Amino acid sequence: MDTGNAPSNTLMLEFKEDPSLTEMMRHRASSLLRSGQKRQDGERLLLPHEAVYRLDFHNQELNFCRWFFSLAAHGRVTITGICQLWTPDLTYLMTRQLLDPIGSFWRNAEDPEESPLKWLEADMQEFGERIAALAKLD
């Protein structure tokens, strides 16, 4: 995630890739496939082209302002939020609370590389507000 030119009083939270959780989720998906089992109710399996990223909240008093995001080329990035900590067995209880709506940024193949990204502004605003709300510890 490119932070762009954020105002100086803005706290920037960056998505950080989590290779170990990505690998654990890939293992879970391949294990189900090999054994012929189905996913549990509400369980979200990682697709081969997906990866897990995380946000680390050092401040619990956040108000969402806006997204700063960039793509190096055309394509789509979809962000699906999960609001609980994972357990080692990735039970459905930990994936039941997917954030809705999802966040999506994209640039079509026919768009010039310097063209701004497209997104559904109302959905992205709500998604950001939900992430900020999750940072608050009760």
PDB file of C-alpha atoms in Angstrom, residues 16-19 21-23 25-26 44 46-54 78-80:
ATOM      1  CA  LYS A  16       1.673  -5.750   6.071  1.00  0.00           C
ATOM      2  CA  GLU A  17       1.862  -9.125   4.388  1.00  0.00           C
ATOM      3  CA  ASP A  18       1.551 -12.052   6.812  1.00  0.00           C
ATOM      4  CA  PRO A  19       3.311 -14.965   5.050  1.00  0.00           C
ATOM      5  CA  LEU A  21      -0.884 -16.933   8.167  1.00  0.00           C
ATOM      6  CA  THR A  22      -1.120 -17.037   4.374  1.00  0.00           C
ATOM      7  CA  GLU A  23       0.732 -20.365   4.387  1.00  0.00           C
ATOM      8  CA  MET A  25      -4.608 -20.820   5.292  1.00  0.00           C
ATOM      9  CA  ARG A  26      -3.239 -22.365   2.072  1.00  0.00           C
ATOM     10  CA  ARG A  44     -13.477 -18.299   4.269  1.00  0.00           C
ATOM     11  CA  LEU A  46      -7.932 -18.546   0.756  1.00  0.00           C
ATOM     12  CA  LEU A  47      -7.825 -18.796  -3.029  1.00  0.00           C
ATOM     13  CA  PRO A  48      -4.472 -19.493  -4.768  1.00  0.00           C
ATOM     14  CA  HIS A  49      -4.051 -15.886  -5.986  1.00  0.00           C
ATOM     15  CA  GLU A  50      -4.885 -14.344  -2.575  1.00  0.00           C
ATOM     16  CA  ALA A  51      -2.632 -13.416   0.345  1.00  0.00           C
ATOM     17  CA  VAL A  52      -3.214 -12.341   3.938  1.00  0.00           C
ATOM     18  CA  TYR A  53      -2.239  -8.848   5.054  1.00  0.00           C
ATOM     19  CA  ARG A  54      -2.758  -7.328   8.473  1.00  0.00           C
ATOM     20  CA  THR A  78     -10.165  -6.616  -3.042  1.00  0.00           C
ATOM     21  CA  ILE A  79      -9.876  -6.279   0.721  1.00  0.00           C
ATOM     22  CA  THR A  80     -11.933  -8.579   2.922  1.00  0.00           C
TER      23      THR A  80
END
